[in-house]
N, CA, C and O atoms as a DFTB+ gen file, in Angstrom:
540 C
 N C O
     1  1     -16.969      -7.070      -3.734
     2  2     -16.516      -6.527      -2.382
     3  2     -16.809      -7.542      -1.707
     4  3     -17.849      -8.199      -1.760
     5  1     -15.414      -7.778      -0.707
     6  2     -15.110      -8.455      -0.039
     7  2     -16.116      -8.477       1.583
     8  3     -16.422      -7.383       2.056
     9  1     -16.457      -9.480       2.151
    10  2     -17.049      -9.374       3.357
    11  2     -16.170     -10.276       4.713
    12  3     -15.643     -11.371       4.519
    13  1     -16.163      -9.889       5.436
    14  2     -15.589     -10.949       6.806
    15  2     -17.220     -10.081       8.300
    16  3     -17.402      -8.987       8.833
    17  1     -17.764     -11.124       8.310
    18  2     -18.737     -10.591       8.712
    19  2     -18.129     -11.222      10.612
    20  3     -17.676     -12.355      10.775
    21  1     -18.273     -10.249      11.723
    22  2     -18.171     -10.015      13.146
    23  2     -19.093     -10.458      14.123
    24  3     -20.277     -10.122      14.083
    25  1     -18.675     -11.106      14.893
    26  2     -19.936     -10.935      16.366
    27  2     -19.760      -9.791      17.416
    28  3     -19.060      -9.921      18.420
    29  1     -20.435      -8.691      17.107
    30  2     -20.007      -7.948      18.045
    31  2     -20.166      -8.366      19.450
    32  3     -21.081      -9.133      19.747
    33  1     -19.304      -7.896      20.378
    34  2     -19.410      -7.819      22.104
    35  2     -20.662      -6.985      22.535
    36  3     -20.436      -5.780      22.640
    37  1     -21.577      -7.279      22.729
    38  2     -22.659      -6.895      23.581
    39  2     -23.190      -5.440      22.226
    40  3     -23.250      -5.539      21.000
    41  1     -23.459      -4.326      23.055
    42  2     -24.403      -3.403      22.550
    43  2     -23.140      -2.423      21.868
    44  3     -22.023      -2.358      22.383
    45  1     -23.458      -1.821      20.856
    46  2     -22.354      -0.999      20.297
    47  2     -22.328      -0.065      21.409
    48  3     -23.252       0.143      22.195
    49  1     -21.191       0.472      21.400
    50  2     -20.791       1.647      22.076
    51  2     -20.410       3.338      21.266
    52  3     -20.986       3.711      20.245
    53  1     -19.867       3.758      21.637
    54  2     -19.560       5.219      20.824
    55  2     -18.054       4.942      19.871
    56  3     -17.114       4.224      20.212
    57  1     -18.141       5.496      19.000
    58  2     -17.395       4.409      17.880
    59  2     -15.911       5.391      17.926
    60  3     -15.193       5.159      16.954
    61  1     -15.501       6.162      18.640
    62  2     -14.462       6.884      18.124
    63  2     -13.554       5.974      18.537
    64  3     -13.566       5.176      19.475
    65  1     -12.375       6.333      17.277
    66  2     -11.487       4.734      17.760
    67  2     -10.689       4.861      18.793
    68  3     -10.639       6.069      19.025
    69  1     -10.074       4.322      19.498
    70  2      -9.430       4.383      20.954
    71  2      -8.540       4.680      20.822
    72  3      -7.941       3.780      20.233
    73  1      -7.582       5.928      21.103
    74  2      -6.182       6.168      20.616
    75  2      -5.340       4.839      21.075
    76  3      -4.781       4.074      20.290
    77  1      -5.360       4.716      22.481
    78  2      -4.666       3.606      23.230
    79  2      -4.535       2.229      22.292
    80  3      -3.498       1.603      22.070
    81  1      -5.575       2.002      21.917
    82  2      -5.467       0.668      20.659
    83  2      -4.330       0.786      19.412
    84  3      -3.457      -0.007      19.058
    85  1      -4.743       2.210      18.863
    86  2      -4.077       2.170      17.438
    87  2      -2.783       2.665      18.046
    88  3      -1.929       3.001      17.226
    89  1      -2.504       2.765      19.206
    90  2      -0.911       3.422      19.485
    91  2      -0.242       1.759      20.013
    92  3       0.955       1.620      20.264
    93  1      -0.996       0.900      20.086
    94  2      -0.554      -0.394      20.256
    95  2      -0.333      -0.897      18.887
    96  3       0.501      -1.710      18.490
    97  1      -1.361      -0.172      18.165
    98  2      -1.187      -1.079      16.933
    99  2       0.049      -0.481      16.399
   100  3       0.969      -1.221      16.052
   101  1       0.169       1.130      16.282
   102  2       1.308       1.282      16.153
   103  2       2.665       0.873      15.748
   104  3       3.280       0.660      14.703
   105  1       2.967       0.844      17.623
   106  2       3.918      -0.105      18.220
   107  2       4.492      -1.023      17.709
   108  3       5.703      -1.214      17.606
   109  1       3.386      -1.815      17.267
   110  2       4.037      -3.396      16.804
   111  2       4.226      -2.996      15.140
   112  3       5.143      -3.628      14.614
   113  1       3.688      -2.292      14.471
   114  2       3.625      -2.045      13.065
   115  2       5.469      -1.558      12.840
   116  3       6.243      -1.924      11.956
   117  1       5.703      -0.655      13.980
   118  2       6.591       0.206      14.011
   119  2       7.722      -0.723      14.035
   120  3       8.486      -0.792      13.072
   121  1       7.879      -1.485      15.149
   122  2       8.678      -2.388      15.625
   123  2       9.097      -3.681      14.312
   124  3      10.221      -3.854      13.841
   125  1       8.214      -4.221      14.055
   126  2       7.653      -4.958      12.431
   127  2       8.829      -4.619      11.415
   128  3       9.767      -5.325      11.044
   129  1       8.455      -3.214      11.055
   130  2       8.770      -2.647       9.651
   131  2       9.617      -1.844       9.641
   132  3      10.052      -1.275       8.640
   133  1      10.150      -1.611      11.364
   134  2      11.707      -0.588      11.312
   135  2      11.901       0.799      11.192
   136  3      12.930       1.473      11.239
   137  1      10.142       1.246      10.948
   138  2      10.375       2.664      10.483
   139  2       9.203       3.392      11.132
   140  3       8.142       2.880      11.491
   141  1       9.417       4.146      11.185
   142  2       8.369       5.576      11.309
   143  2       6.953       5.832      10.809
   144  3       6.672       6.123       9.647
   145  1       6.155       5.701      11.746
   146  2       4.479       5.796      11.144
   147  2       3.888       7.017      11.743
   148  3       4.117       7.398      12.891
   149  1       3.307       7.458      11.100
   150  2       2.157       8.857      11.317
   151  2       1.045       8.227      11.379
   152  3       0.821       7.136      10.854
   153  1       0.053       9.082      12.225
   154  2      -1.308       8.784      12.154
   155  2      -2.579       9.536      12.009
   156  3      -2.967      10.120      13.021
   157  1      -3.214       9.617      11.059
   158  2      -4.355      10.875      10.900
   159  2      -5.048      10.408      10.727
   160  3      -5.227       9.573       9.841
   161  1      -6.042      10.954      11.912
   162  2      -7.363      10.496      11.972
   163  2      -8.288      12.098      11.593
   164  3      -8.138      13.253      11.991
   165  1      -9.391      11.349      10.507
   166  2     -10.461      12.509       9.494
   167  2     -11.951      12.566      10.404
   168  3     -12.495      11.739      11.136
   169  1     -12.295      13.877      10.003
   170  2     -13.337      13.971      11.169
   171  2     -14.667      12.908      10.422
   172  3     -15.662      12.635      11.093
   173  1     -14.570      12.609       9.588
   174  2     -15.682      11.260       8.670
   175  2     -14.975      10.339       9.222
   176  3     -14.645       9.547       8.339
   177  1     -14.548      10.014      10.283
   178  2     -13.951       8.652      10.774
   179  2     -13.430       7.853      10.130
   180  3     -13.648       6.641      10.162
   181  1     -12.436       8.603       9.251
   182  2     -11.751       7.609       8.632
   183  2      -9.714       7.875       9.231
   184  3      -9.133       8.952       9.361
   185  1      -9.402       7.097       9.356
   186  2      -8.105       6.844       9.846
   187  2      -7.051       6.316       9.264
   188  3      -7.276       5.167       8.886
   189  1      -5.826       6.756       9.008
   190  2      -5.073       6.439       8.158
   191  2      -3.298       6.286       9.097
   192  3      -2.934       7.142       9.903
   193  1      -2.543       5.183       8.779
   194  2      -1.506       4.825       9.414
   195  2      -0.793       4.950       8.476
   196  3      -1.272       4.352       7.513
   197  1       0.514       5.633       8.162
   198  2       1.462       5.102       6.907
   199  2       2.809       5.793       7.279
   200  3       3.016       6.501       8.264
   201  1       3.557       5.495       6.436
   202  2       4.865       5.266       6.442
   203  2       5.454       7.297       6.587
   204  3       5.005       8.166       5.841
   205  1       6.262       7.497       7.465
   206  2       6.846       8.629       7.161
   207  2       7.948       9.201       6.387
   208  3       8.139      10.397       6.171
   209  1       8.774       8.031       5.923
   210  2      10.451       8.216       5.667
   211  2       9.790       7.971       4.051
   212  3       9.393       6.864       3.688
   213  1       9.760       8.912       3.376
   214  2       9.461       9.105       2.221
   215  2      10.754       9.149       1.108
   216  3      10.585       9.408      -0.083
   217  1      11.995       8.866       1.686
   218  2      13.150       8.421       1.115
   219  2      12.877       7.010       0.897
   220  3      13.907       6.769       0.267
   221  1      12.423       6.178       0.931
   222  2      12.138       4.740       0.508
   223  2      10.927       4.814      -1.181
   224  3      10.048       5.459      -1.753
   225  1      11.917       3.440      -1.251
   226  2      10.825       3.323      -2.032
   227  2       9.153       3.178      -2.364
   228  3       8.535       3.054      -1.306
   229  1       8.459       3.167      -3.307
   230  2       6.807       3.042      -2.919
   231  2       6.701       1.418      -2.215
   232  3       6.042       1.067      -1.236
   233  1       7.608       0.597      -3.106
   234  2       7.483      -0.633      -2.635
   235  2       7.877      -1.409      -1.592
   236  3       7.865      -2.637      -1.515
   237  1       8.475      -0.028      -0.229
   238  2       8.762      -0.198       0.800
   239  2       7.673       0.799       1.583
   240  3       7.980       1.088       2.739
   241  1       6.750       1.207       1.192
   242  2       6.239       2.224       2.291
   243  2       4.649       1.239       2.967
   244  3       3.993       0.345       2.431
   245  1       4.549       1.697       3.879
   246  2       3.267       0.813       4.721
   247  2       2.131       2.306       4.524
   248  3       2.287       3.527       4.527
   249  1       0.897       1.284       4.353
   250  2      -0.036       2.269       4.196
   251  2      -1.346       1.843       4.648
   252  3      -1.932       1.238       3.751
   253  1      -2.219       1.974       6.053
   254  2      -3.151       1.056       6.219
   255  2      -4.565       2.486       6.676
   256  3      -4.399       3.391       7.494
   257  1      -5.953       2.208       5.755
   258  2      -6.515       3.174       6.166
   259  2      -8.042       2.161       6.139
   260  3      -8.073       1.232       5.331
   261  1      -9.063       2.369       6.906
   262  2     -10.073       2.498       7.379
   263  2     -11.120       3.353       7.380
   264  3     -10.956       4.569       7.473
   265  1     -11.943       2.953       7.307
   266  2     -13.286       4.016       7.658
   267  2     -14.042       3.408       8.559
   268  3     -14.209       2.239       8.213
   269  1     -14.670       3.701       9.729
   270  2     -15.343       3.756      10.424
   271  2     -17.298       3.840       9.743
   272  3     -17.503       5.027       9.996
   273  1     -18.198       3.495       9.324
   274  2     -19.116       3.307       8.904
   275  2     -20.468       3.242       9.655
   276  3     -20.459       3.147      10.882
   277  1     -21.364       3.278       9.122
   278  2     -22.808       2.651       9.653
   279  2     -22.686       1.851      10.911
   280  3     -22.314       2.085      12.061
   281  1     -23.142       0.820      10.256
   282  2     -22.964      -1.050      10.345
   283  2     -21.313      -1.881      10.207
   284  3     -21.122      -3.041      10.572
   285  1     -20.147      -0.886       9.542
   286  2     -19.258      -1.754       9.321
   287  2     -18.025      -1.141       8.731
   288  3     -18.112      -0.126       8.040
   289  1     -16.822      -1.751       8.994
   290  2     -15.978      -0.882       9.315
   291  2     -15.176      -1.533       7.602
   292  3     -14.971      -2.653       7.134
   293  1     -14.911      -0.007       7.094
   294  2     -14.478      -0.441       5.537
   295  2     -12.995      -0.086       5.077
   296  3     -12.539       1.010       4.749
   297  1     -12.350      -1.382       5.150
   298  2     -10.787      -1.466       5.133
   299  2     -10.613      -0.550       3.686
   300  3     -11.299      -1.095       2.822
   301  1     -10.112       0.324       3.300
   302  2      -9.785       1.021       2.060
   303  2      -8.314       0.526       1.713
   304  3      -8.036      -0.033       0.652
   305  1      -7.484       0.771       2.639
   306  2      -6.210       0.294       1.987
   307  2      -5.448      -0.527       3.148
   308  3      -5.649      -0.403       4.356
   309  1      -4.428      -1.488       2.450
   310  2      -3.646      -2.368       3.567
   311  2      -2.274      -2.647       2.455
   312  3      -2.268      -3.541       1.609
   313  1      -1.084      -1.602       2.701
   314  2      -0.044      -1.876       1.893
   315  2       1.104      -2.115       2.914
   316  3       1.268      -1.326       3.844
   317  1       2.043      -3.404       2.710
   318  2       2.733      -3.953       3.355
   319  2       3.914      -3.665       2.207
   320  3       3.829      -3.815       0.988
   321  1       5.111      -3.173       3.055
   322  2       6.032      -3.132       2.451
   323  2       6.991      -4.382       1.625
   324  3       7.794      -5.035       2.292
   325  1       6.846      -4.606       0.330
   326  2       7.571      -5.855      -0.596
   327  2       8.152      -6.658       0.363
   328  3       7.892      -7.777       0.805
   329  1       9.043      -5.784       0.595
   330  2      10.463      -6.604       1.166
   331  2      10.036      -7.522       3.099
   332  3      10.641      -8.141       3.975
   333  1       9.031      -7.155       2.886
   334  2       8.002      -7.492       4.638
   335  2       7.103      -7.846       4.617
   336  3       6.303      -7.638       5.528
   337  1       6.794      -8.643       3.409
   338  2       5.415      -9.402       3.420
   339  2       5.537     -10.528       3.699
   340  3       6.658     -10.947       3.410
   341  1       4.808     -11.335       4.198
   342  2       4.999     -12.837       4.569
   343  2       5.407     -13.260       6.250
   344  3       5.615     -14.318       6.843
   345  1       5.392     -12.124       6.541
   346  2       6.226     -12.110       8.068
   347  2       4.920     -11.755       9.156
   348  3       5.147     -11.440      10.324
   349  1       3.400     -11.862       8.541
   350  2       2.480     -11.779       9.350
   351  2       2.069      -9.958       9.972
   352  3       1.067      -9.695      10.636
   353  1       2.939      -9.113       9.614
   354  2       2.757      -7.723       9.828
   355  2       0.974      -7.274       8.692
   356  3       0.750      -6.065       8.625
   357  1       0.123      -8.038       8.084
   358  2      -0.714      -7.322       7.198
   359  2      -1.925      -8.583       8.281
   360  3      -3.018      -8.257       8.744
   361  1      -1.234     -10.015       8.421
   362  2      -2.330     -10.419       9.165
   363  2      -2.476      -9.707      10.945
   364  3      -3.544      -9.630      11.553
   365  1      -1.505      -9.388      11.332
   366  2      -1.619      -8.762      12.540
   367  2      -2.509      -7.527      12.561
   368  3      -2.919      -7.053      13.621
   369  1      -2.863      -6.907      11.106
   370  2      -3.639      -5.734      11.098
   371  2      -5.019      -5.706      10.851
   372  3      -5.891      -4.909      11.196
   373  1      -5.058      -7.219       9.872
   374  2      -6.811      -7.419       9.795
   375  2      -7.044      -7.927      10.585
   376  3      -8.239      -8.090      10.835
   377  1      -6.143      -8.421      11.356
   378  2      -7.028      -9.533      12.816
   379  2      -7.038      -8.157      14.250
   380  3      -7.762      -8.444      15.203
   381  1      -6.496      -7.193      14.309
   382  2      -6.330      -6.013      15.168
   383  2      -8.045      -5.051      14.780
   384  3      -8.861      -4.487      15.510
   385  1      -7.947      -5.307      13.099
   386  2      -9.291      -4.404      12.590
   387  2     -10.375      -5.118      12.485
   388  3     -11.365      -4.473      12.141
   389  1     -10.558      -6.497      12.708
   390  2     -11.338      -7.259      13.096
   391  2     -12.027      -6.977      14.647
   392  3     -13.115      -6.475      14.928
   393  1     -11.134      -7.415      15.375
   394  2     -10.718      -6.981      17.060
   395  2     -11.555      -5.800      17.204
   396  3     -12.490      -5.997      17.980
   397  1     -11.504      -4.409      16.601
   398  2     -11.441      -3.225      16.621
   399  2     -13.596      -3.320      16.509
   400  3     -14.574      -2.868      17.104
   401  1     -13.290      -4.158      15.418
   402  2     -14.890      -3.912      15.219
   403  2     -15.712      -4.714      16.170
   404  3     -16.621      -4.146      16.774
   405  1     -15.467      -6.027      16.364
   406  2     -16.312      -6.296      17.232
   407  2     -16.631      -5.297      18.579
   408  3     -17.707      -4.926      19.047
   409  1     -15.195      -5.019      19.005
   410  2     -15.348      -4.015      20.360
   411  2     -15.939      -2.668      20.298
   412  3     -15.883      -1.923      21.277
   413  1     -16.652      -2.226      18.904
   414  2     -17.281      -1.208      18.859
   415  2     -18.587      -1.398      18.702
   416  3     -19.500      -0.631      19.006
   417  1     -18.646      -2.618      18.136
   418  2     -20.158      -2.949      17.730
   419  2     -20.639      -3.302      16.422
   420  3     -21.823      -3.591      16.252
   421  1     -19.609      -3.297      15.273
   422  2     -19.670      -2.833      14.352
   423  2     -20.484      -4.561      13.911
   424  3     -20.998      -5.282      14.767
   425  1     -20.429      -4.810      12.834
   426  2     -21.375      -6.328      12.406
   427  2     -20.776      -6.592      11.084
   428  3     -21.484      -7.230      10.305
   429  1     -19.727      -6.263      10.722
   430  2     -18.445      -6.705       9.565
   431  2     -17.599      -5.807       9.249
   432  3     -17.749      -4.726       9.818
   433  1     -16.887      -5.890       8.635
   434  2     -15.294      -5.104       7.683
   435  2     -15.512      -5.568       6.861
   436  3     -15.438      -6.794       6.779
   437  1     -15.979      -4.599       5.616
   438  2     -15.846      -4.846       3.906
   439  2     -14.726      -4.022       3.140
   440  3     -14.456      -2.876       3.499
   441  1     -14.172      -4.549       2.224
   442  2     -12.975      -4.164       1.553
   443  2     -13.428      -4.293      -0.072
   444  3     -14.564      -4.673      -0.355
   445  1     -12.750      -4.052      -0.788
   446  2     -12.675      -3.985      -2.181
   447  2     -11.124      -4.663      -2.346
   448  3     -10.272      -4.563      -1.464
   449  1     -10.922      -5.340      -3.578
   450  2      -9.699      -6.279      -3.691
   451  2      -9.026      -6.247      -5.033
   452  3      -9.653      -5.820      -6.003
   453  1      -7.852      -6.648      -5.145
   454  2      -7.382      -7.058      -6.521
   455  2      -7.572      -8.505      -6.347
   456  3      -7.464      -9.220      -5.351
   457  1      -7.900      -8.770      -7.640
   458  2      -8.107     -10.396      -7.906
   459  2      -7.028     -11.408      -7.415
   460  3      -7.200     -12.614      -7.238
   461  1      -5.772     -10.622      -7.211
   462  2      -4.618     -11.632      -6.884
   463  2      -4.393     -11.693      -5.507
   464  3      -3.639     -12.474      -4.927
   465  1      -5.293     -10.573      -4.881
   466  2      -5.027     -10.630      -3.438
   467  2      -6.446     -11.288      -2.588
   468  3      -6.718     -11.174      -1.393
   469  1      -6.953     -11.762      -3.311
   470  2      -8.404     -12.641      -2.972
   471  2      -8.280     -13.860      -2.012
   472  3      -9.146     -14.077      -1.165
   473  1      -7.148     -14.676      -2.169
   474  2      -6.615     -15.611      -1.699
   475  2      -6.589     -15.300      -0.120
   476  3      -7.445     -15.729       0.653
   477  1      -5.560     -14.545       0.236
   478  2      -5.043     -13.815       1.400
   479  2      -6.219     -12.969       2.223
   480  3      -6.013     -12.556       3.364
   481  1      -7.240     -12.795       1.651
   482  2      -8.411     -12.243       2.720
   483  2      -9.722     -13.171       2.120
   484  3     -10.835     -12.663       1.981
   485  1      -9.449     -14.532       1.801
   486  2     -10.668     -15.448       1.895
   487  2     -10.006     -16.302       3.069
   488  3     -10.748     -17.150       3.564
   489  1      -8.599     -16.188       3.630
   490  2      -7.856     -17.197       4.947
   491  2      -8.002     -16.240       5.600
   492  3      -7.330     -16.648       6.548
   493  1      -8.470     -14.829       6.058
   494  2      -8.428     -13.973       6.600
   495  2      -9.759     -13.954       6.946
   496  3     -10.052     -13.104       7.788
   497  1     -10.678     -14.676       6.519
   498  2     -12.529     -14.638       6.692
   499  2     -13.307     -14.380       5.907
   500  3     -14.341     -15.050       5.892
   501  1     -13.090     -13.131       4.784
   502  2     -13.533     -12.759       3.682
   503  2     -14.430     -13.216       2.864
   504  3     -13.921     -14.075       2.144
   505  1     -15.340     -13.072       2.677
   506  2     -15.930     -13.991       1.400
   507  2     -16.601     -13.013       0.659
   508  3     -16.990     -11.942       1.125
   509  1     -16.783     -13.523      -0.922
   510  2     -17.354     -12.360      -1.834
   511  2     -18.514     -12.064      -1.530
   512  3     -19.244     -12.957      -1.100
   513  1     -18.943     -10.896      -1.652
   514  2     -20.650     -10.481      -1.547
   515  2     -20.737      -9.612      -2.904
   516  3     -19.999      -8.681      -3.227
   517  1     -21.680     -10.080      -3.520
   518  2     -22.624      -9.194      -4.618
   519  2     -23.095      -7.863      -4.091
   520  3     -24.147      -7.819      -3.454
   521  1     -22.291      -6.630      -4.342
   522  2     -22.987      -5.417      -4.112
   523  2     -24.600      -5.146      -4.258
   524  3     -25.319      -5.513      -5.187
   525  1     -24.834      -4.680      -3.523
   526  2     -26.104      -3.635      -3.641
   527  2     -26.622      -2.822      -4.468
   528  3     -26.349      -1.636      -4.280
   529  1     -27.397      -3.123      -5.476
   530  2     -27.591      -1.896      -6.095
   531  2     -28.209      -0.919      -5.943
   532  3     -29.143      -1.318      -5.247
   533  1     -28.374       0.225      -6.123
   534  2     -29.571       1.475      -6.112
   535  2     -30.223       1.317      -7.105
   536  3     -29.574       1.151      -8.137
   537  1     -31.602       1.306      -7.194
   538  2     -32.285       1.458      -8.618
   539  2     -33.500       2.363      -8.139
   540  3     -34.340       2.749      -8.952
């Protein structure tokens, strides 16, 4: 598990994801990816933003899923199209999510990663943390 600690701004406040913040994120990603995206929000505080154009290959799809948990934001997936990597889109999404976590009073952003992507996450401020085992 990789963790990025964030310093919350003041007391935590109500935690629904703010629609205006999501609209800003989607507008940025749509312009950078030159594709349309759809937003799905579930009752369990999971947010999914994904490509609508299913005619593209899976390598060319965008997918961003995260969940608001008790004291953390869990980043479940972030996939930037292969042809658009190294353009700052992934970095923007991660920085946006860290800012959201701060604004809503969360203490950290947590994720699991493929070994090949650990370098990217380290540059974004994430550190390896051993998972707590339940006994």
